[in-house]
PDB file of C-alpha atoms in Angstrom:
ATOM      1  CA  MET A   1     122.652  66.919  85.215  1.00  0.00           C
ATOM      2  CA  GLN A   2     122.894  68.762  89.149  1.00  0.00           C
ATOM      3  CA  ASN A   3     121.563  71.791  89.999  1.00  0.00           C
ATOM      4  CA  GLU A   4     123.604  74.034  92.636  1.00  0.00           C
ATOM      5  CA  SER A   5     121.898  77.019  93.546  1.00  0.00           C
ATOM      6  CA  ILE A   6     124.121  79.262  95.503  1.00  0.00           C
ATOM      7  CA  LYS A   7     124.165  82.251  97.890  1.00  0.00           C
ATOM      8  CA  TYR A   8     126.434  84.926  96.853  1.00  0.00           C
ATOM      9  CA  ARG A   9     127.305  87.949  98.585  1.00  0.00           C
ATOM     10  CA  ILE A  10     127.242  91.617  97.003  1.00  0.00           C
ATOM     11  CA  ASN A  11     130.793  92.830  97.605  1.00  0.00           C
ATOM     12  CA  GLN A  12     131.373  95.734  95.061  1.00  0.00           C
ATOM     13  CA  MET A  13     128.664  97.572  92.562  1.00  0.00           C
ATOM     14  CA  THR A  14     129.288  99.989  90.146  1.00  0.00           C
ATOM     15  CA  ASP A  15     126.499 102.027  88.389  1.00  0.00           C
ATOM     16  CA  THR A  16     127.593 103.328  85.033  1.00  0.00           C
ATOM     17  CA  GLY A  17     124.220 104.734  84.298  1.00  0.00           C
ATOM     18  CA  THR A  18     123.488 102.173  81.532  1.00  0.00           C
ATOM     19  CA  SER A  19     124.713  99.156  83.064  1.00  0.00           C
ATOM     20  CA  VAL A  20     125.620  97.822  86.605  1.00  0.00           C
ATOM     21  CA  ASN A  21     128.424  95.950  87.472  1.00  0.00           C
ATOM     22  CA  LEU A  22     128.439  93.413  90.815  1.00  0.00           C
ATOM     23  CA  VAL A  23     131.631  91.639  92.276  1.00  0.00           C
ATOM     24  CA  LEU A  24     129.962  88.655  94.000  1.00  0.00           C
ATOM     25  CA  SER A  25     131.581  85.692  96.315  1.00  0.00           C
ATOM     26  CA  GLU A  26     130.107  82.899  97.942  1.00  0.00           C
ATOM     27  CA  ASP A  27     128.078  83.924 101.274  1.00  0.00           C
ATOM     28  CA  VAL A  28     129.382  80.794 103.228  1.00  0.00           C
ATOM     29  CA  GLU A  29     129.704  80.674 107.263  1.00  0.00           C
ATOM     30  CA  LEU A  30     132.996  79.344 108.215  1.00  0.00           C
ATOM     31  CA  GLU A  31     134.251  77.181 111.164  1.00  0.00           C
ATOM     32  CA  ALA A  32     137.159  79.064 113.241  1.00  0.00           C
ATOM     33  CA  VAL A  33     140.468  76.617 113.138  1.00  0.00           C
ATOM     34  CA  SER A  34     143.278  77.824 115.442  1.00  0.00           C
ATOM     35  CA  GLN A  35     146.321  78.490 113.399  1.00  0.00           C
ATOM     36  CA  GLN A  36     148.032  75.865 116.275  1.00  0.00           C
ATOM     37  CA  GLN A  37     145.352  73.121 114.890  1.00  0.00           C
ATOM     38  CA  MET A  38     146.554  73.876 111.598  1.00  0.00           C
ATOM     39  CA  MET A  39     150.023  73.648 112.061  1.00  0.00           C
ATOM     40  CA  LEU A  40     149.570  70.487 113.925  1.00  0.00           C
ATOM     41  CA  GLU A  41     147.906  68.940 111.105  1.00  0.00           C
ATOM     42  CA  ALA A  42     150.548  70.146 108.616  1.00  0.00           C
ATOM     43  CA  ILE A  43     153.195  68.322 110.532  1.00  0.00           C
ATOM     44  CA  ASP A  44     151.144  65.360 110.880  1.00  0.00           C
ATOM     45  CA  ARG A  45     150.914  65.445 107.352  1.00  0.00           C
ATOM     46  CA  ALA A  46     154.476  66.253 106.605  1.00  0.00           C
ATOM     47  CA  VAL A  47     156.198  63.553 109.106  1.00  0.00           C
ATOM     48  CA  THR A  48     155.437  59.982 108.272  1.00  0.00           C
ATOM     49  CA  ASP A  49     157.924  58.198 110.826  1.00  0.00           C
ATOM     50  CA  LYS A  50     155.338  57.207 113.738  1.00  0.00           C
ATOM     51  CA  GLU A  51     157.843  57.230 116.321  1.00  0.00           C
ATOM     52  CA  VAL A  52     159.303  60.959 115.379  1.00  0.00           C
ATOM     53  CA  LYS A  53     155.400  61.958 115.501  1.00  0.00           C
ATOM     54  CA  GLU A  54     155.082  60.897 118.934  1.00  0.00           C
ATOM     55  CA  GLN A  55     158.230  62.172 120.046  1.00  0.00           C
ATOM     56  CA  ILE A  56     157.889  65.674 118.296  1.00  0.00           C
ATOM     57  CA  ARG A  57     154.084  66.126 119.266  1.00  0.00           C
ATOM     58  CA  PRO A  58     154.005  66.760 122.838  1.00  0.00           C
ATOM     59  CA  LEU A  59     156.957  69.115 122.352  1.00  0.00           C
ATOM     60  CA  LEU A  60     155.053  71.025 119.588  1.00  0.00           C
ATOM     61  CA  GLU A  61     151.894  71.118 121.591  1.00  0.00           C
ATOM     62  CA  ALA A  62     153.549  72.496 124.845  1.00  0.00           C
ATOM     63  CA  ILE A  63     155.302  75.419 122.343  1.00  0.00           C
ATOM     64  CA  LEU A  64     152.160  76.060 120.778  1.00  0.00           C
ATOM     65  CA  LYS A  65     149.843  76.475 123.774  1.00  0.00           C
ATOM     66  CA  SER A  66     152.218  78.995 125.364  1.00  0.00           C
ATOM     67  CA  GLN A  67     151.518  81.171 122.315  1.00  0.00           C
ATOM     68  CA  PRO A  68     148.671  83.560 121.657  1.00  0.00           C
ATOM     69  CA  GLN A  69     145.616  81.648 119.929  1.00  0.00           C
ATOM     70  CA  THR A  70     145.285  82.980 116.172  1.00  0.00           C
ATOM     71  CA  LEU A  71     141.535  81.795 114.877  1.00  0.00           C
ATOM     72  CA  VAL A  72     141.687  81.345 111.291  1.00  0.00           C
ATOM     73  CA  LYS A  73     138.682  81.148 108.501  1.00  0.00           C
ATOM     74  CA  SER A  74     139.711  79.967 105.191  1.00  0.00           C
ATOM     75  CA  TYR A  75     138.086  78.688 102.424  1.00  0.00           C
ATOM     76  CA  SER A  76     138.476  79.014  98.575  1.00  0.00           C
ATOM     77  CA  GLN A  77     135.468  81.130  97.468  1.00  0.00           C
ATOM     78  CA  THR A  78     134.049  81.429  94.117  1.00  0.00           C
ATOM     79  CA  VAL A  79     134.127  84.766  92.862  1.00  0.00           C
ATOM     80  CA  ILE A  80     131.681  86.175  90.097  1.00  0.00           C
ATOM     81  CA  GLN A  81     131.474  89.207  88.067  1.00  0.00           C
ATOM     82  CA  ILE A  82     128.322  90.092  86.660  1.00  0.00           C
ATOM     83  CA  THR A  83     127.712  93.325  84.203  1.00  0.00           C
ATOM     84  CA  MET A  84     124.219  93.901  83.226  1.00  0.00           C
ATOM     85  CA  PRO A  85     121.699  96.328  81.627  1.00  0.00           C
ATOM     86  CA  LYS A  86     120.481  98.755  84.679  1.00  0.00           C
ATOM     87  CA  LYS A  87     116.848  97.731  83.611  1.00  0.00           C
ATOM     88  CA  ARG A  88     117.204  94.087  84.450  1.00  0.00           C
ATOM     89  CA  TYR A  89     119.302  95.205  87.619  1.00  0.00           C
ATOM     90  CA  GLU A  90     116.140  97.315  88.588  1.00  0.00           C
ATOM     91  CA  LYS A  91     113.913  94.356  87.908  1.00  0.00           C
ATOM     92  CA  MET A  92     115.741  92.360  90.436  1.00  0.00           C
ATOM     93  CA  GLY A  93     114.944  94.859  93.162  1.00  0.00           C
ATOM     94  CA  SER A  94     118.120  96.913  92.969  1.00  0.00           C
ATOM     95  CA  PRO A  95     120.395  94.756  95.365  1.00  0.00           C
ATOM     96  CA  ARG A  96     123.113  96.396  97.381  1.00  0.00           C
ATOM     97  CA  VAL A  97     126.613  95.804  98.575  1.00  0.00           C
ATOM     98  CA  GLY A  98     126.117  93.514 101.404  1.00  0.00           C
ATOM     99  CA  ASP A  99     122.722  91.746 100.200  1.00  0.00           C
ATOM    100  CA  ARG A 100     122.452  88.258  98.992  1.00  0.00           C
ATOM    101  CA  LEU A 101     121.472  86.718  95.545  1.00  0.00           C
ATOM    102  CA  LEU A 102     120.791  83.387  95.000  1.00  0.00           C
ATOM    103  CA  ILE A 103     122.023  82.181  91.434  1.00  0.00           C
ATOM    104  CA  ASP A 104     121.358  79.081  90.007  1.00  0.00           C
ATOM    105  CA  ILE A 105     124.462  77.166  88.128  1.00  0.00           C
ATOM    106  CA  ARG A 106     124.060  74.510  85.994  1.00  0.00           C
ATOM    107  CA  LYS A 107     125.408  73.183  82.358  1.00  0.00           C
ATOM    108  CA  ALA A 108     123.326  74.188  79.690  1.00  0.00           C
TER     109      ALA A 108
END
């Protein structure tokens, strides 16, 4: 059985008085990737003929270099929603939006 502790960032918090609802998403730092790089990689995957790639790639690179560079940060994040009694929330130190929580996920 493998343990995996993941840091989550609190995105939203709702306090109903008796319970607290937290919406969390993985706290991941992403490496910026240019939109041009993503397009070239997609074309490399789509075009299977090596000769066609060699002819198309220089032309595409020239076209894409003339476009403004857009950096993209993408990652499929896990999102968790937790509802807990207010007393348990207070015992955790009453974390706020933007705070990070460490959650241990494993099969019981």
